[in-house]
Amino acid sequence: MTDRYASFVQSAAGRALVKRLGLPDPPRLRRHHPGDPLLAGPALLGSATGGRLAEPVAEILTAAGVELADPAADAAADTPQRYGALLFDATGITDSTVLRQLYDFFHPQARAVLPSGRVIVLGTPPGECATPREATAQRALEGLVRSIGKEFGRGITAQLVYVTRAESATRTSLESTLRFLLSGRSAYVSGQVIRVGAGAASAPTDWDRPLDGQVVLVTGAARGIGAALAKVLARDGAQVVALDVPAAGDALAAVANEIGGTAVQLDLTAPDAPTRLADHLASRHGRVDVVVHNAGITRDKTLGRMDADRWDQVIDVNLSSQERINDVLLERELIPAGGRIVAVSSIAGIAGNRGQTNYATSKAGVIGLVDSLAPVLRERDISVNAVAPGFIETRLTARIPLVVREAGRRMNSLAQGGLPVDVAETIGWLAWPASGAVSGNVVRVCGQSLLGA
Amino acid sequence: MTDRYASFVQSAAGRALVKRLGLPDPPRLRRHHPGDPLLAGPALLGSATGGRLAEPVAEILTAAGVELADPAADAAADTPQRYGALLFDATGITDSTVLRQLYDFFHPQARAVLPSGRVIVLGTPPGECATPREATAQRALEGLVRSIGKEFGRGITAQLVYVTRAESATRTSLESTLRFLLSGRSAYVSGQVIRVGAGAASAPTDWDRPLDGQVVLVTGAARGIGAALAKVLARDGAQVVALDVPAAGDALAAVANEIGGTAVQLDLTAPDAPTRLADHLASRHGRVDVVVHNAGITRDKTLGRMDADRWDQVIDVNLSSQERINDVLLERELIPAGGRIVAVSSIAGIAGNRGQTNYATSKAGVIGLVDSLAPVLRERDISVNAVAPGFIETRLTARIPLVVREAGRRMNSLAQGGLPVDVAETIGWLAWPASGAVSGNVVRVCGQSLLGA
């Protein structure tokens, strides 16, 4: 369950050996602890001519206690300045002939970003652009950001954030996403394209408790990612309803006790499970603000050797049961306005995987659930998103044979596997009341894995 | 420029050694030769309950001379039947609970597909589905298809074809795509999701000359993919206008002579290039039915070490010049109704690449060009698509150091690099008058490379 090589590499003796032998060098990632500043150094904010976001972004950064660098002063200084983040408002780029402004901003700073620093490019969603030329230039940003993610190294992540032009969008719409991406919460998220719309978002009183008072259901909460999730959500202020199958009852009770939440033992595939769950939530809490569909199973076999039960179980647990629960909770209006649904997909659902036709089908379906439900639930002010974990260090991945495990672990821009907490922090962000403008997204938590489609 | 290992493996001595040592085993791919049957064996066609495509698909297959298997007779036969293709109409799947029909069809036949056989699943575009449940189930198909592509091996490819529900769509809309995917033309295309709409498509008199009489412009035609493309298009009946820079004049002339086409020496980045090109096409041909933007350059450096010229040149040649040429040709109405624009993107434009911020930005922009121009040009009956090549055996890839080259070559479902002709055949299909219902697609020609986003 641990990456011993990474621990070794990060020790003094390990570092010396890695340098001498040219071994892979997984950096120690900056992770979030309550009270941490958002960044380890000042942020440098640039803007293409005519951009519309530099001002609100500067306001958000200042409000969040981030020091904004003064490039003129830095250029005049004796020692080169190093930055915790580079942010560039690219919304002014309306034609490929002015993409050069990206180069002009990033080229001189390519080696000035601190370890575990952040690169964020902000653009206009191509679908909202006024002309094909503008849409083309805005779409081009993705190639830059994904390349920077692969190039900068040292735990630095790079993201593209498309921000709607809709007039109803406010500074608050964007704030939760910037705070998440800059902070150590997004340690294992890189190379992602995130769309921020105009959904209603309410800022918390305390950004260290962004889920204060929220009732959050977590399925599959007894172990692994689900247990990490329950803890992260409780740390951030949520009242957690931790659910798992009766067989995992002891582990589940331990998680619930540790975080002061409640435990629900339920087999989600039972025909009456959605109703029983809805009854429980209605009687105990009167609502559920956030539903996290984390429960999932694998039953791997190649298709020719797979028995029908393996197919049926995986589809039912990972996909159909999510649909049944959503339908009942929505029909009974137990998810109020401002509610959140977050589902767990997988890189396998994006790229497919040998031996996982059942799992990949179910996890691709989860993406379809997000795509199709998000527009429908927008009018009820409920967001729907998914995370797609890559290689995460859990009990399950610890069982993978060494060579395959090492390949899975290192084949990403951060040269290491993620931790359950990394998935949990990402789900947490999507669950915040402040994240109402983020809906219909599938965010990979994969360290920018090479794998994809 | 050749994959010597693959040649060796496909020899008698090589085969024996590969088996004994457990070495990678790249299969010999079935490629197209005029007059070839579409498939090497009968096709097995299945359908989910309530599907709408089994009938038109059966008609297309029969018209194309494909033998349709009789599953009942095959089941009764002494020796197990083997199939050239498995096709499944999944449009009847309106809910995840009936995804099981996919398993029921594919599980028994998973080992019955001939080498270089084809798996094609047909669905409804999730965006056209009546309910979120249906959209979810249809989206789930992608996970199955991508997993089958990774699992079946032996040169077998798997694709998902989403076919519009629009009533204006006809059997002809789908025919060119099925013929391409079943044939050896699509040898190196796998794991792709292709959208077939309702654009006007006209079937050729002779499917072995699907470009008969079409005037086709190919940029970057002197070498590599461009030269292969010129030959494939001419073989398929096109009048090819082969364009390249003056410095490549001799190689260009050789290509043009070989195929009975014409050569145009032009630097596409010159300010007057679009006008001069338009003048040439207007005076010599009066029109250009198909424009293939194949010209492209790389100038690799990490962003910190890249000079501004490398950035500018790559963006200009690979992206801005395509836009300028499109604009002039469209404004002067030299591309008639039924016209085609096909651009060359790259896996780097999808996934990003270390040392290629400039190239990846330009190639991501090409995807934006397709996305943004396709809906605009639909009303003029002009389609816009792109191909995104993966590892293709060319002069350029032959220069990559051995270990990196071997990794690039083998990290895909077909365990080998593609050939220039594979990219050419794919562009050819998108250029056919019969392919008018295919627009706004980006089709990877990458053997289902592991790399992606």
PDB file of C-alpha atoms in Angstrom, chain A residues 163-394:
ATOM      1  CA  VAL A 163     -14.603  29.886 -17.906  1.00  0.00           C
ATOM      2  CA  THR A 164     -18.018  30.673 -19.344  1.00  0.00           C
ATOM      3  CA  ARG A 165     -18.717  34.058 -20.850  1.00  0.00           C
ATOM      4  CA  ALA A 166     -22.256  33.997 -19.455  1.00  0.00           C
ATOM      5  CA  GLU A 167     -23.038  37.259 -17.685  1.00  0.00           C
ATOM      6  CA  SER A 168     -24.552  35.428 -14.759  1.00  0.00           C
ATOM      7  CA  ALA A 169     -21.139  34.010 -13.881  1.00  0.00           C
ATOM      8  CA  THR A 170     -19.449  35.828 -11.013  1.00  0.00           C
ATOM      9  CA  ARG A 171     -16.080  35.915  -9.345  1.00  0.00           C
ATOM     10  CA  THR A 172     -17.453  33.376  -6.876  1.00  0.00           C
ATOM     11  CA  SER A 173     -18.137  30.915  -9.732  1.00  0.00           C
ATOM     12  CA  LEU A 174     -14.417  30.592 -10.347  1.00  0.00           C
ATOM     13  CA  GLU A 175     -13.071  30.932  -6.822  1.00  0.00           C
ATOM     14  CA  SER A 176     -13.487  27.366  -5.559  1.00  0.00           C
ATOM     15  CA  THR A 177     -11.793  25.922  -8.628  1.00  0.00           C
ATOM     16  CA  LEU A 178      -8.802  28.249  -8.409  1.00  0.00           C
ATOM     17  CA  ARG A 179      -8.422  27.579  -4.697  1.00  0.00           C
ATOM     18  CA  PHE A 180      -8.529  23.848  -5.285  1.00  0.00           C
ATOM     19  CA  LEU A 181      -6.101  23.868  -8.183  1.00  0.00           C
ATOM     20  CA  LEU A 182      -3.560  26.120  -6.491  1.00  0.00           C
ATOM     21  CA  SER A 183      -3.636  24.263  -3.184  1.00  0.00           C
ATOM     22  CA  GLY A 184      -2.068  20.969  -2.183  1.00  0.00           C
ATOM     23  CA  ARG A 185      -5.540  19.448  -2.475  1.00  0.00           C
ATOM     24  CA  SER A 186      -4.942  18.989  -6.201  1.00  0.00           C
ATOM     25  CA  ALA A 187      -1.525  17.336  -5.708  1.00  0.00           C
ATOM     26  CA  TYR A 188      -2.261  14.432  -8.085  1.00  0.00           C
ATOM     27  CA  VAL A 189      -4.462  16.288 -10.608  1.00  0.00           C
ATOM     28  CA  SER A 190      -2.605  17.409 -13.722  1.00  0.00           C
ATOM     29  CA  GLY A 191      -3.176  17.927 -17.422  1.00  0.00           C
ATOM     30  CA  GLN A 192      -6.897  18.463 -16.887  1.00  0.00           C
ATOM     31  CA  VAL A 193      -9.400  20.595 -18.729  1.00  0.00           C
ATOM     32  CA  ILE A 194     -12.034  21.957 -16.341  1.00  0.00           C
ATOM     33  CA  ARG A 195     -15.156  23.830 -17.386  1.00  0.00           C
ATOM     34  CA  VAL A 196     -16.537  26.461 -15.043  1.00  0.00           C
ATOM     35  CA  GLY A 197     -20.066  27.566 -15.868  1.00  0.00           C
ATOM     36  CA  ALA A 198     -22.547  29.947 -14.308  1.00  0.00           C
ATOM     37  CA  GLY A 199     -24.252  27.696 -11.754  1.00  0.00           C
ATOM     38  CA  ALA A 200     -24.993  29.263  -8.382  1.00  0.00           C
ATOM     39  CA  ALA A 201     -22.066  29.025  -5.987  1.00  0.00           C
ATOM     40  CA  SER A 202     -21.942  30.189  -2.384  1.00  0.00           C
ATOM     41  CA  ALA A 203     -18.629  30.950  -0.733  1.00  0.00           C
ATOM     42  CA  PRO A 204     -18.083  29.407   2.713  1.00  0.00           C
ATOM     43  CA  THR A 205     -17.485  31.480   5.850  1.00  0.00           C
ATOM     44  CA  ASP A 206     -14.237  29.600   6.334  1.00  0.00           C
ATOM     45  CA  TRP A 207     -12.384  28.196   3.313  1.00  0.00           C
ATOM     46  CA  ASP A 208     -10.773  25.634   5.636  1.00  0.00           C
ATOM     47  CA  ARG A 209     -14.253  24.256   6.322  1.00  0.00           C
ATOM     48  CA  PRO A 210     -15.830  24.438   2.882  1.00  0.00           C
ATOM     49  CA  LEU A 211     -18.377  21.681   3.675  1.00  0.00           C
ATOM     50  CA  ASP A 212     -19.553  23.079   6.992  1.00  0.00           C
ATOM     51  CA  GLY A 213     -22.945  21.648   7.886  1.00  0.00           C
ATOM     52  CA  GLN A 214     -23.380  19.682   4.678  1.00  0.00           C
ATOM     53  CA  VAL A 215     -24.924  16.208   4.866  1.00  0.00           C
ATOM     54  CA  VAL A 216     -22.801  13.977   2.664  1.00  0.00           C
ATOM     55  CA  LEU A 217     -23.482  10.370   1.715  1.00  0.00           C
ATOM     56  CA  VAL A 218     -20.423   8.289   0.811  1.00  0.00           C
ATOM     57  CA  THR A 219     -20.988   4.805  -0.586  1.00  0.00           C
ATOM     58  CA  GLY A 220     -18.242   2.199  -0.244  1.00  0.00           C
ATOM     59  CA  ALA A 221     -16.909   4.110   2.762  1.00  0.00           C
ATOM     60  CA  ALA A 222     -15.379   1.228   4.751  1.00  0.00           C
ATOM     61  CA  ARG A 223     -12.032   1.079   2.990  1.00  0.00           C
ATOM     62  CA  GLY A 224      -9.547   2.570   0.551  1.00  0.00           C
ATOM     63  CA  ILE A 225     -10.650   5.680  -1.304  1.00  0.00           C
ATOM     64  CA  GLY A 226     -14.052   5.684   0.426  1.00  0.00           C
ATOM     65  CA  ALA A 227     -12.547   5.718   3.910  1.00  0.00           C
ATOM     66  CA  ALA A 228     -10.081   8.477   2.949  1.00  0.00           C
ATOM     67  CA  LEU A 229     -12.995  10.371   1.479  1.00  0.00           C
ATOM     68  CA  ALA A 230     -15.104  10.137   4.628  1.00  0.00           C
ATOM     69  CA  LYS A 231     -12.191  11.545   6.621  1.00  0.00           C
ATOM     70  CA  VAL A 232     -11.454  14.402   4.221  1.00  0.00           C
ATOM     71  CA  LEU A 233     -15.102  15.402   4.024  1.00  0.00           C
ATOM     72  CA  ALA A 234     -15.474  15.339   7.812  1.00  0.00           C
ATOM     73  CA  ARG A 235     -12.260  17.363   8.199  1.00  0.00           C
ATOM     74  CA  ASP A 236     -13.813  19.939   5.864  1.00  0.00           C
ATOM     75  CA  GLY A 237     -16.930  20.214   8.022  1.00  0.00           C
ATOM     76  CA  ALA A 238     -19.354  17.678   6.575  1.00  0.00           C
ATOM     77  CA  GLN A 239     -21.729  15.429   8.490  1.00  0.00           C
ATOM     78  CA  VAL A 240     -20.818  12.143   6.815  1.00  0.00           C
ATOM     79  CA  VAL A 241     -23.227   9.266   6.267  1.00  0.00           C
ATOM     80  CA  ALA A 242     -20.878   6.375   5.582  1.00  0.00           C
ATOM     81  CA  LEU A 243     -22.419   3.459   3.715  1.00  0.00           C
ATOM     82  CA  ASP A 244     -21.067   0.035   2.888  1.00  0.00           C
ATOM     83  CA  VAL A 245     -22.178  -3.588   2.621  1.00  0.00           C
ATOM     84  CA  PRO A 246     -23.007  -5.429   5.857  1.00  0.00           C
ATOM     85  CA  ALA A 247     -19.933  -7.669   5.421  1.00  0.00           C
ATOM     86  CA  ALA A 248     -17.721  -4.584   5.864  1.00  0.00           C
ATOM     87  CA  GLY A 249     -19.651  -3.505   8.943  1.00  0.00           C
ATOM     88  CA  ASP A 250     -16.738  -3.449  11.399  1.00  0.00           C
ATOM     89  CA  ALA A 251     -14.446  -1.422   9.173  1.00  0.00           C
ATOM     90  CA  LEU A 252     -17.342   0.884   8.381  1.00  0.00           C
ATOM     91  CA  ALA A 253     -18.157   1.455  12.052  1.00  0.00           C
ATOM     92  CA  ALA A 254     -14.506   2.285  12.710  1.00  0.00           C
ATOM     93  CA  VAL A 255     -14.503   4.919   9.959  1.00  0.00           C
ATOM     94  CA  ALA A 256     -17.800   6.421  11.126  1.00  0.00           C
ATOM     95  CA  ASN A 257     -16.654   6.545  14.749  1.00  0.00           C
ATOM     96  CA  GLU A 258     -13.354   8.135  13.896  1.00  0.00           C
ATOM     97  CA  ILE A 259     -15.015  11.029  12.088  1.00  0.00           C
ATOM     98  CA  GLY A 260     -18.152  11.392  14.191  1.00  0.00           C
ATOM     99  CA  GLY A 261     -20.350  10.335  11.295  1.00  0.00           C
ATOM    100  CA  THR A 262     -23.055   7.737  11.012  1.00  0.00           C
ATOM    101  CA  ALA A 263     -22.810   4.282   9.448  1.00  0.00           C
ATOM    102  CA  VAL A 264     -25.385   2.653   7.167  1.00  0.00           C
ATOM    103  CA  GLN A 265     -25.019  -1.011   6.310  1.00  0.00           C
ATOM    104  CA  LEU A 266     -26.743  -1.671   3.029  1.00  0.00           C
ATOM    105  CA  ASP A 267     -26.259  -3.797  -0.065  1.00  0.00           C
ATOM    106  CA  LEU A 268     -26.860  -1.275  -2.838  1.00  0.00           C
ATOM    107  CA  THR A 269     -27.847  -3.953  -5.300  1.00  0.00           C
ATOM    108  CA  ALA A 270     -30.836  -5.089  -3.224  1.00  0.00           C
ATOM    109  CA  PRO A 271     -34.099  -4.128  -4.920  1.00  0.00           C
ATOM    110  CA  ASP A 272     -35.291  -2.113  -1.912  1.00  0.00           C
ATOM    111  CA  ALA A 273     -31.929  -0.422  -1.268  1.00  0.00           C
ATOM    112  CA  PRO A 274     -32.760   2.965  -2.845  1.00  0.00           C
ATOM    113  CA  THR A 275     -36.002   3.254  -0.880  1.00  0.00           C
ATOM    114  CA  ARG A 276     -34.434   2.153   2.382  1.00  0.00           C
ATOM    115  CA  LEU A 277     -31.574   4.591   1.873  1.00  0.00           C
ATOM    116  CA  ALA A 278     -33.975   7.426   1.043  1.00  0.00           C
ATOM    117  CA  ASP A 279     -36.061   6.604   4.124  1.00  0.00           C
ATOM    118  CA  HIS A 280     -32.974   6.658   6.299  1.00  0.00           C
ATOM    119  CA  LEU A 281     -31.760  10.001   4.954  1.00  0.00           C
ATOM    120  CA  ALA A 282     -35.248  11.527   5.178  1.00  0.00           C
ATOM    121  CA  SER A 283     -35.833  10.468   8.759  1.00  0.00           C
ATOM    122  CA  ARG A 284     -32.355  11.195  10.116  1.00  0.00           C
ATOM    123  CA  HIS A 285     -31.336  14.312   8.178  1.00  0.00           C
ATOM    124  CA  GLY A 286     -34.348  15.445   6.176  1.00  0.00           C
ATOM    125  CA  ARG A 287     -32.064  15.749   3.139  1.00  0.00           C
ATOM    126  CA  VAL A 288     -28.744  14.806   1.614  1.00  0.00           C
ATOM    127  CA  ASP A 289     -26.719  17.699   0.245  1.00  0.00           C
ATOM    128  CA  VAL A 290     -24.058  15.627  -1.430  1.00  0.00           C
ATOM    129  CA  VAL A 291     -24.170  12.088  -2.810  1.00  0.00           C
ATOM    130  CA  VAL A 292     -20.818  10.480  -3.571  1.00  0.00           C
ATOM    131  CA  HIS A 293     -21.155   7.286  -5.572  1.00  0.00           C
ATOM    132  CA  ASN A 294     -17.850   5.755  -4.627  1.00  0.00           C
ATOM    133  CA  ALA A 295     -18.825   2.074  -4.206  1.00  0.00           C
ATOM    134  CA  GLY A 296     -17.354  -0.033  -6.962  1.00  0.00           C
ATOM    135  CA  ILE A 297     -16.066  -3.512  -7.651  1.00  0.00           C
ATOM    136  CA  THR A 298     -13.853  -5.249 -10.167  1.00  0.00           C
ATOM    137  CA  ARG A 299     -14.336  -8.793 -11.481  1.00  0.00           C
ATOM    138  CA  ASP A 300     -11.590  -9.032 -14.088  1.00  0.00           C
ATOM    139  CA  LYS A 301     -11.491 -11.626 -16.859  1.00  0.00           C
ATOM    140  CA  THR A 302     -11.091 -11.419 -20.592  1.00  0.00           C
ATOM    141  CA  LEU A 303     -14.467 -11.397 -22.317  1.00  0.00           C
ATOM    142  CA  GLY A 304     -14.121 -14.943 -23.640  1.00  0.00           C
ATOM    143  CA  ARG A 305     -13.498 -16.296 -20.134  1.00  0.00           C
ATOM    144  CA  MET A 306     -15.882 -14.070 -18.236  1.00  0.00           C
ATOM    145  CA  ASP A 307     -18.988 -15.659 -16.751  1.00  0.00           C
ATOM    146  CA  ALA A 308     -22.252 -13.742 -16.871  1.00  0.00           C
ATOM    147  CA  ASP A 309     -22.250 -13.072 -13.130  1.00  0.00           C
ATOM    148  CA  ARG A 310     -19.029 -11.103 -13.340  1.00  0.00           C
ATOM    149  CA  TRP A 311     -20.546  -8.951 -16.059  1.00  0.00           C
ATOM    150  CA  ASP A 312     -23.842  -8.425 -14.248  1.00  0.00           C
ATOM    151  CA  GLN A 313     -22.394  -7.661 -10.830  1.00  0.00           C
ATOM    152  CA  VAL A 314     -19.949  -5.066 -12.062  1.00  0.00           C
ATOM    153  CA  ILE A 315     -22.516  -3.252 -14.218  1.00  0.00           C
ATOM    154  CA  ASP A 316     -25.041  -3.321 -11.404  1.00  0.00           C
ATOM    155  CA  VAL A 317     -22.808  -2.133  -8.548  1.00  0.00           C
ATOM    156  CA  ASN A 318     -20.781   0.395 -10.539  1.00  0.00           C
ATOM    157  CA  LEU A 319     -23.493   1.876 -12.727  1.00  0.00           C
ATOM    158  CA  SER A 320     -27.132   0.769 -12.453  1.00  0.00           C
ATOM    159  CA  SER A 321     -27.286   1.116  -8.671  1.00  0.00           C
ATOM    160  CA  GLN A 322     -26.050   4.717  -8.992  1.00  0.00           C
ATOM    161  CA  GLU A 323     -28.881   5.413 -11.414  1.00  0.00           C
ATOM    162  CA  ARG A 324     -31.498   3.818  -9.171  1.00  0.00           C
ATOM    163  CA  ILE A 325     -30.351   5.766  -6.117  1.00  0.00           C
ATOM    164  CA  ASN A 326     -30.201   9.068  -7.987  1.00  0.00           C
ATOM    165  CA  ASP A 327     -33.680   8.520  -9.352  1.00  0.00           C
ATOM    166  CA  VAL A 328     -35.250   7.839  -5.959  1.00  0.00           C
ATOM    167  CA  LEU A 329     -33.396  10.643  -4.151  1.00  0.00           C
ATOM    168  CA  LEU A 330     -34.265  13.123  -6.891  1.00  0.00           C
ATOM    169  CA  GLU A 331     -37.859  12.007  -7.168  1.00  0.00           C
ATOM    170  CA  ARG A 332     -38.355  12.399  -3.431  1.00  0.00           C
ATOM    171  CA  GLU A 333     -36.583  15.774  -3.589  1.00  0.00           C
ATOM    172  CA  LEU A 334     -34.123  14.761  -0.894  1.00  0.00           C
ATOM    173  CA  ILE A 335     -31.287  16.481  -2.745  1.00  0.00           C
ATOM    174  CA  PRO A 336     -32.014  20.190  -2.289  1.00  0.00           C
ATOM    175  CA  ALA A 337     -31.052  23.117  -4.515  1.00  0.00           C
ATOM    176  CA  GLY A 338     -27.305  23.530  -4.181  1.00  0.00           C
ATOM    177  CA  GLY A 339     -26.982  19.744  -3.996  1.00  0.00           C
ATOM    178  CA  ARG A 340     -24.129  17.768  -5.497  1.00  0.00           C
ATOM    179  CA  ILE A 341     -23.763  14.368  -7.085  1.00  0.00           C
ATOM    180  CA  VAL A 342     -20.207  13.103  -7.517  1.00  0.00           C
ATOM    181  CA  ALA A 343     -19.569   9.735  -9.140  1.00  0.00           C
ATOM    182  CA  VAL A 344     -16.369   7.751  -9.376  1.00  0.00           C
ATOM    183  CA  SER A 345     -15.406   6.739 -12.889  1.00  0.00           C
ATOM    184  CA  SER A 346     -11.955   5.447 -13.881  1.00  0.00           C
ATOM    185  CA  ILE A 347      -9.222   5.790 -16.463  1.00  0.00           C
ATOM    186  CA  ALA A 348     -10.400   2.347 -17.601  1.00  0.00           C
ATOM    187  CA  GLY A 349     -13.755   3.946 -18.427  1.00  0.00           C
ATOM    188  CA  ILE A 350     -11.949   6.426 -20.651  1.00  0.00           C
ATOM    189  CA  ALA A 351      -9.308   4.244 -22.265  1.00  0.00           C
ATOM    190  CA  GLY A 352     -10.719   0.730 -21.905  1.00  0.00           C
ATOM    191  CA  ASN A 353      -8.614  -2.004 -20.399  1.00  0.00           C
ATOM    192  CA  ARG A 354      -7.682  -5.584 -21.172  1.00  0.00           C
ATOM    193  CA  GLY A 355      -9.585  -7.944 -18.891  1.00  0.00           C
ATOM    194  CA  GLN A 356     -12.010  -5.250 -17.839  1.00  0.00           C
ATOM    195  CA  THR A 357     -14.738  -5.119 -20.483  1.00  0.00           C
ATOM    196  CA  ASN A 358     -17.312  -5.156 -17.669  1.00  0.00           C
ATOM    197  CA  TYR A 359     -15.576  -2.574 -15.505  1.00  0.00           C
ATOM    198  CA  ALA A 360     -14.717  -0.240 -18.405  1.00  0.00           C
ATOM    199  CA  THR A 361     -18.295  -0.433 -19.687  1.00  0.00           C
ATOM    200  CA  SER A 362     -19.652   0.482 -16.261  1.00  0.00           C
ATOM    201  CA  LYS A 363     -17.166   3.317 -15.773  1.00  0.00           C
ATOM    202  CA  ALA A 364     -17.745   4.715 -19.282  1.00  0.00           C
ATOM    203  CA  GLY A 365     -21.426   4.636 -18.372  1.00  0.00           C
ATOM    204  CA  VAL A 366     -20.673   6.783 -15.330  1.00  0.00           C
ATOM    205  CA  ILE A 367     -19.278   9.412 -17.694  1.00  0.00           C
ATOM    206  CA  GLY A 368     -22.522   9.171 -19.657  1.00  0.00           C
ATOM    207  CA  LEU A 369     -24.464   9.635 -16.436  1.00  0.00           C
ATOM    208  CA  VAL A 370     -22.588  12.871 -15.744  1.00  0.00           C
ATOM    209  CA  ASP A 371     -22.942  14.137 -19.311  1.00  0.00           C
ATOM    210  CA  SER A 372     -26.641  13.409 -19.489  1.00  0.00           C
ATOM    211  CA  LEU A 373     -27.760  14.320 -15.975  1.00  0.00           C
ATOM    212  CA  ALA A 374     -25.824  17.582 -15.595  1.00  0.00           C
ATOM    213  CA  PRO A 375     -27.919  19.623 -18.044  1.00  0.00           C
ATOM    214  CA  VAL A 376     -31.163  18.161 -16.668  1.00  0.00           C
ATOM    215  CA  LEU A 377     -30.272  18.954 -13.046  1.00  0.00           C
ATOM    216  CA  ARG A 378     -28.928  22.433 -13.777  1.00  0.00           C
ATOM    217  CA  GLU A 379     -32.453  23.833 -13.456  1.00  0.00           C
ATOM    218  CA  ARG A 380     -32.698  22.320  -9.989  1.00  0.00           C
ATOM    219  CA  ASP A 381     -29.352  23.854  -9.095  1.00  0.00           C
ATOM    220  CA  ILE A 382     -27.760  20.459  -8.528  1.00  0.00           C
ATOM    221  CA  SER A 383     -24.324  19.757  -9.988  1.00  0.00           C
ATOM    222  CA  VAL A 384     -23.182  16.375 -11.303  1.00  0.00           C
ATOM    223  CA  ASN A 385     -19.537  15.523 -11.817  1.00  0.00           C
ATOM    224  CA  ALA A 386     -17.202  12.553 -11.798  1.00  0.00           C
ATOM    225  CA  VAL A 387     -13.614  11.853 -10.914  1.00  0.00           C
ATOM    226  CA  ALA A 388     -11.603   9.283 -12.852  1.00  0.00           C
ATOM    227  CA  PRO A 389      -8.763   7.931 -10.724  1.00  0.00           C
ATOM    228  CA  GLY A 390      -5.621   6.599 -12.344  1.00  0.00           C
ATOM    229  CA  PHE A 391      -3.086   4.516 -10.418  1.00  0.00           C
ATOM    230  CA  ILE A 392      -3.915   5.016  -6.731  1.00  0.00           C
ATOM    231  CA  GLU A 393      -1.978   3.240  -3.959  1.00  0.00           C
ATOM    232  CA  THR A 394      -4.568   1.002  -2.283  1.00  0.00           C
TER     233      THR A 394
END
